[in-house]
Amino acid sequence: MANTMDPKIQKEPILQQVLKEIGDANQNADKVRNESILRNTTLIHQELENEDRKLIAYIARVSLPNSALSADDIAPFGSMLATLGKVKNLDLMIHSPGGNGVVAEKLVDMCRQHCSGIFRVIVPNMAKSAATLMALGADQIVMGYCFELGPIDPQKIINVGGVVQQISAQSFIEARNSLLREIQDGTKQGIDITGYLQQLASSSMDPAFIFECKKDVDFAKDFVEKHSPDRMLKHKYPKLSLKDRKDKASVIADDLTSTDQRFIHGRMIGPKECDSIGLNVLELEKNDPYWEKIFELYVRAEVFMMINSKPESAVGKLFMDGHTHLIAF
């Protein structure tokens, strides 16, 4: 009987041949497993999109240091949007701890450039800090029954006793103002102000550093005041004049940057509070069929990232559209 085996395979040592077969089998198994877990193309095309509305998704593992919004996100965002082309209405599903506010503004503008109609941000779990800014740049925010945005007070990373911490920029500003008041009052009363002067001389109270803190806070406020009057607030309050919408945007900006309102940066701002602040929120009940599909896609994305993480490199972000997906380590 004639030998029909591939002569290339015949020439390979049997160990290499078997290892190659195992590798191919594992690769095929991984592909089947990943497609089974994610199902993003099926879910997005059949359940979450229609002719007038398209969806892209940006899901981060919020507990990881490589999950923050950064300039590295611009290229994959651009790729997703280029695949869609110009669409009538665009949905961005985002789950993120936040990150670079300047990048957040750029990503919002990129989404706007690809959308001629309504731009919505869908929050399947949480969109914090700079991710909240992205939500504020939309025409409408779609949220589940107990999911959240967060304050937009900018954070500064400092080293305290060898421990890296994130402290609100507004807290540094208020701490310095408090010290200056204590020094002024102490001088008037003739009491020893040496301790206050020593605190004022620390690097975190340096005037240049405080000036940068003020600029960071001003940026967050300016983002809201720039993007929301003609977008979100126009849809929320169509009868209000532009001046009144600008005044309302200023109130919202002050509210969301104030450390006195919610005390800590990670404080939950749920859909009902978002609505009371004045944001244009569509709250979906937990048994809403559309919300169930949104949450399913989010959960599948989280599981996909965990399964594909390795001890030496954890998946930090997942970018998805109705055609493909991209992971970032």
mmCIF file with all atom_site columns, N, CA and C in Angstrom, residues 42-70:
data_model
loop_
_atom_site.group_PDB
_atom_site.id
_atom_site.type_symbol
_atom_site.label_atom_id
_atom_site.label_alt_id
_atom_site.label_comp_id
_atom_site.label_asym_id
_atom_site.label_entity_id
_atom_site.label_seq_id
_atom_site.pdbx_PDB_ins_code
_atom_site.Cartn_x
_atom_site.Cartn_y
_atom_site.Cartn_z
_atom_site.occupancy
_atom_site.B_iso_or_equiv
_atom_site.pdbx_formal_charge
_atom_site.auth_seq_id
_atom_site.auth_comp_id
_atom_site.auth_asym_id
_atom_site.auth_atom_id
_atom_site.pdbx_PDB_model_num
ATOM 1  N N  . THR A 1 42 ? -21.408 37.654 18.457 1.00 0.00 ? 42 THR A N  1
ATOM 2  C CA . THR A 1 42 ? -22.808 37.239 18.469 1.00 0.00 ? 42 THR A CA 1
ATOM 3  C C  . THR A 1 42 ? -23.657 38.173 19.312 1.00 0.00 ? 42 THR A C  1
ATOM 4  N N  . LEU A 1 43 ? -23.180 38.476 20.517 1.00 0.00 ? 43 LEU A N  1
ATOM 5  C CA . LEU A 1 43 ? -23.947 39.330 21.425 1.00 0.00 ? 43 LEU A CA 1
ATOM 6  C C  . LEU A 1 43 ? -24.108 40.739 20.866 1.00 0.00 ? 43 LEU A C  1
ATOM 7  N N  . ILE A 1 44 ? -23.022 41.293 20.368 1.00 0.00 ? 44 ILE A N  1
ATOM 8  C CA . ILE A 1 44 ? -23.077 42.668 19.881 1.00 0.00 ? 44 ILE A CA 1
ATOM 9  C C  . ILE A 1 44 ? -23.955 42.769 18.647 1.00 0.00 ? 44 ILE A C  1
ATOM 10 N N  . HIS A 1 45 ? -23.734 41.888 17.672 1.00 0.00 ? 45 HIS A N  1
ATOM 11 C CA . HIS A 1 45 ? -24.491 41.966 16.429 1.00 0.00 ? 45 HIS A CA 1
ATOM 12 C C  . HIS A 1 45 ? -25.973 41.668 16.631 1.00 0.00 ? 45 HIS A C  1
ATOM 13 N N  . GLN A 1 46 ? -26.279 40.614 17.336 1.00 0.00 ? 46 GLN A N  1
ATOM 14 C CA . GLN A 1 46 ? -27.662 40.137 17.397 1.00 0.00 ? 46 GLN A CA 1
ATOM 15 C C  . GLN A 1 46 ? -28.474 40.774 18.512 1.00 0.00 ? 46 GLN A C  1
ATOM 16 N N  . GLU A 1 47 ? -27.822 41.208 19.574 1.00 0.00 ? 47 GLU A N  1
ATOM 17 C CA . GLU A 1 47 ? -28.572 41.644 20.754 1.00 0.00 ? 47 GLU A CA 1
ATOM 18 C C  . GLU A 1 47 ? -28.430 43.126 21.098 1.00 0.00 ? 47 GLU A C  1
ATOM 19 N N  . LEU A 1 48 ? -27.276 43.716 20.795 1.00 0.00 ? 48 LEU A N  1
ATOM 20 C CA . LEU A 1 48 ? -27.000 45.054 21.312 1.00 0.00 ? 48 LEU A CA 1
ATOM 21 C C  . LEU A 1 48 ? -26.919 46.136 20.240 1.00 0.00 ? 48 LEU A C  1
ATOM 22 N N  . GLU A 1 49 ? -27.023 45.755 18.977 1.00 0.00 ? 49 GLU A N  1
ATOM 23 C CA . GLU A 1 49 ? -26.924 46.733 17.901 1.00 0.00 ? 49 GLU A CA 1
ATOM 24 C C  . GLU A 1 49 ? -28.151 46.662 16.996 1.00 0.00 ? 49 GLU A C  1
ATOM 25 N N  . ASN A 1 50 ? -28.339 47.710 16.224 1.00 0.00 ? 50 ASN A N  1
ATOM 26 C CA . ASN A 1 50 ? -29.323 47.710 15.148 1.00 0.00 ? 50 ASN A CA 1
ATOM 27 C C  . ASN A 1 50 ? -28.784 48.578 14.022 1.00 0.00 ? 50 ASN A C  1
ATOM 28 N N  . GLU A 1 51 ? -29.596 48.838 13.020 1.00 0.00 ? 51 GLU A N  1
ATOM 29 C CA . GLU A 1 51 ? -29.113 49.593 11.862 1.00 0.00 ? 51 GLU A CA 1
ATOM 30 C C  . GLU A 1 51 ? -28.681 51.007 12.221 1.00 0.00 ? 51 GLU A C  1
ATOM 31 N N  . ASP A 1 52 ? -29.328 51.583 13.229 1.00 0.00 ? 52 ASP A N  1
ATOM 32 C CA . ASP A 1 52 ? -29.051 52.984 13.582 1.00 0.00 ? 52 ASP A CA 1
ATOM 33 C C  . ASP A 1 52 ? -28.026 53.142 14.701 1.00 0.00 ? 52 ASP A C  1
ATOM 34 N N  . ARG A 1 53 ? -27.709 52.072 15.416 1.00 0.00 ? 53 ARG A N  1
ATOM 35 C CA . ARG A 1 53 ? -26.849 52.192 16.589 1.00 0.00 ? 53 ARG A CA 1
ATOM 36 C C  . ARG A 1 53 ? -25.791 51.103 16.615 1.00 0.00 ? 53 ARG A C  1
ATOM 37 N N  . LYS A 1 54 ? -24.525 51.516 16.807 1.00 0.00 ? 54 LYS A N  1
ATOM 38 C CA . LYS A 1 54 ? -23.410 50.567 16.865 1.00 0.00 ? 54 LYS A CA 1
ATOM 39 C C  . LYS A 1 54 ? -22.738 50.664 18.234 1.00 0.00 ? 54 LYS A C  1
ATOM 40 N N  . LEU A 1 55 ? -22.040 49.583 18.592 1.00 0.00 ? 55 LEU A N  1
ATOM 41 C CA . LEU A 1 55 ? -21.464 49.476 19.937 1.00 0.00 ? 55 LEU A CA 1
ATOM 42 C C  . LEU A 1 55 ? -19.985 49.123 19.888 1.00 0.00 ? 55 LEU A C  1
ATOM 43 N N  . ILE A 1 56 ? -19.197 49.796 20.718 1.00 0.00 ? 56 ILE A N  1
ATOM 44 C CA . ILE A 1 56 ? -17.829 49.380 21.022 1.00 0.00 ? 56 ILE A CA 1
ATOM 45 C C  . ILE A 1 56 ? -17.726 49.265 22.541 1.00 0.00 ? 56 ILE A C  1
ATOM 46 N N  . ALA A 1 57 ? -16.791 48.450 23.003 1.00 0.00 ? 57 ALA A N  1
ATOM 47 C CA . ALA A 1 57 ? -16.675 48.218 24.446 1.00 0.00 ? 57 ALA A CA 1
ATOM 48 C C  . ALA A 1 57 ? -15.221 48.320 24.891 1.00 0.00 ? 57 ALA A C  1
ATOM 49 N N  . TYR A 1 58 ? -15.044 48.916 26.075 1.00 0.00 ? 58 TYR A N  1
ATOM 50 C CA . TYR A 1 58 ? -13.726 49.078 26.688 1.00 0.00 ? 58 TYR A CA 1
ATOM 51 C C  . TYR A 1 58 ? -13.870 48.628 28.142 1.00 0.00 ? 58 TYR A C  1
ATOM 52 N N  . ILE A 1 59 ? -13.356 47.438 28.424 1.00 0.00 ? 59 ILE A N  1
ATOM 53 C CA . ILE A 1 59 ? -13.511 46.848 29.751 1.00 0.00 ? 59 ILE A CA 1
ATOM 54 C C  . ILE A 1 59 ? -12.129 46.689 30.391 1.00 0.00 ? 59 ILE A C  1
ATOM 55 N N  . ALA A 1 60 ? -11.951 47.239 31.581 1.00 0.00 ? 60 ALA A N  1
ATOM 56 C CA . ALA A 1 60 ? -10.678 47.146 32.294 1.00 0.00 ? 60 ALA A CA 1
ATOM 57 C C  . ALA A 1 60 ? -10.859 46.348 33.581 1.00 0.00 ? 60 ALA A C  1
ATOM 58 N N  . ARG A 1 61 ? -9.794  45.678 34.002 1.00 0.00 ? 61 ARG A N  1
ATOM 59 C CA . ARG A 1 61 ? -9.813  44.987 35.296 1.00 0.00 ? 61 ARG A CA 1
ATOM 60 C C  . ARG A 1 61 ? -9.369  45.993 36.344 1.00 0.00 ? 61 ARG A C  1
ATOM 61 N N  . VAL A 1 62 ? -10.332 46.572 37.033 1.00 0.00 ? 62 VAL A N  1
ATOM 62 C CA . VAL A 1 62 ? -10.085 47.767 37.843 1.00 0.00 ? 62 VAL A CA 1
ATOM 63 C C  . VAL A 1 62 ? -9.101  47.552 38.984 1.00 0.00 ? 62 VAL A C  1
ATOM 64 N N  . SER A 1 63 ? -8.861  46.316 39.373 1.00 0.00 ? 63 SER A N  1
ATOM 65 C CA . SER A 1 63 ? -7.963  46.057 40.502 1.00 0.00 ? 63 SER A CA 1
ATOM 66 C C  . SER A 1 63 ? -6.491  46.040 40.096 1.00 0.00 ? 63 SER A C  1
ATOM 67 N N  . LEU A 1 64 ? -6.217  46.120 38.799 1.00 0.00 ? 64 LEU A N  1
ATOM 68 C CA . LEU A 1 64 ? -4.836  46.001 38.323 1.00 0.00 ? 64 LEU A CA 1
ATOM 69 C C  . LEU A 1 64 ? -4.248  47.368 38.011 1.00 0.00 ? 64 LEU A C  1
ATOM 70 N N  . PRO A 1 65 ? -2.932  47.547 38.247 1.00 0.00 ? 65 PRO A N  1
ATOM 71 C CA . PRO A 1 65 ? -2.304  48.842 37.966 1.00 0.00 ? 65 PRO A CA 1
ATOM 72 C C  . PRO A 1 65 ? -2.259  49.182 36.480 1.00 0.00 ? 65 PRO A C  1
ATOM 73 N N  . ASN A 1 66 ? -2.323  48.166 35.601 1.00 0.00 ? 66 ASN A N  1
ATOM 74 C CA . ASN A 1 66 ? -2.270  48.435 34.165 1.00 0.00 ? 66 ASN A CA 1
ATOM 75 C C  . ASN A 1 66 ? -3.655  48.645 33.555 1.00 0.00 ? 66 ASN A C  1
ATOM 76 N N  . SER A 1 67 ? -4.650  48.897 34.410 1.00 0.00 ? 67 SER A N  1
ATOM 77 C CA . SER A 1 67 ? -6.018  49.073 33.917 1.00 0.00 ? 67 SER A CA 1
ATOM 78 C C  . SER A 1 67 ? -6.393  50.533 33.685 1.00 0.00 ? 67 SER A C  1
ATOM 79 N N  . ALA A 1 68 ? -5.532  51.462 34.063 1.00 0.00 ? 68 ALA A N  1
ATOM 80 C CA . ALA A 1 68 ? -5.879  52.882 33.989 1.00 0.00 ? 68 ALA A CA 1
ATOM 81 C C  . ALA A 1 68 ? -5.926  53.381 32.546 1.00 0.00 ? 68 ALA A C  1
ATOM 82 N N  . LEU A 1 69 ? -6.820  54.331 32.293 1.00 0.00 ? 69 LEU A N  1
ATOM 83 C CA . LEU A 1 69 ? -6.863  55.015 31.006 1.00 0.00 ? 69 LEU A CA 1
ATOM 84 C C  . LEU A 1 69 ? -5.513  55.657 30.720 1.00 0.00 ? 69 LEU A C  1
ATOM 85 N N  . SER A 1 70 ? -4.972  55.408 29.533 1.00 0.00 ? 70 SER A N  1
ATOM 86 C CA . SER A 1 70 ? -3.669  55.971 29.191 1.00 0.00 ? 70 SER A CA 1
ATOM 87 C C  . SER A 1 70 ? -3.584  56.216 27.694 1.00 0.00 ? 70 SER A C  1
#
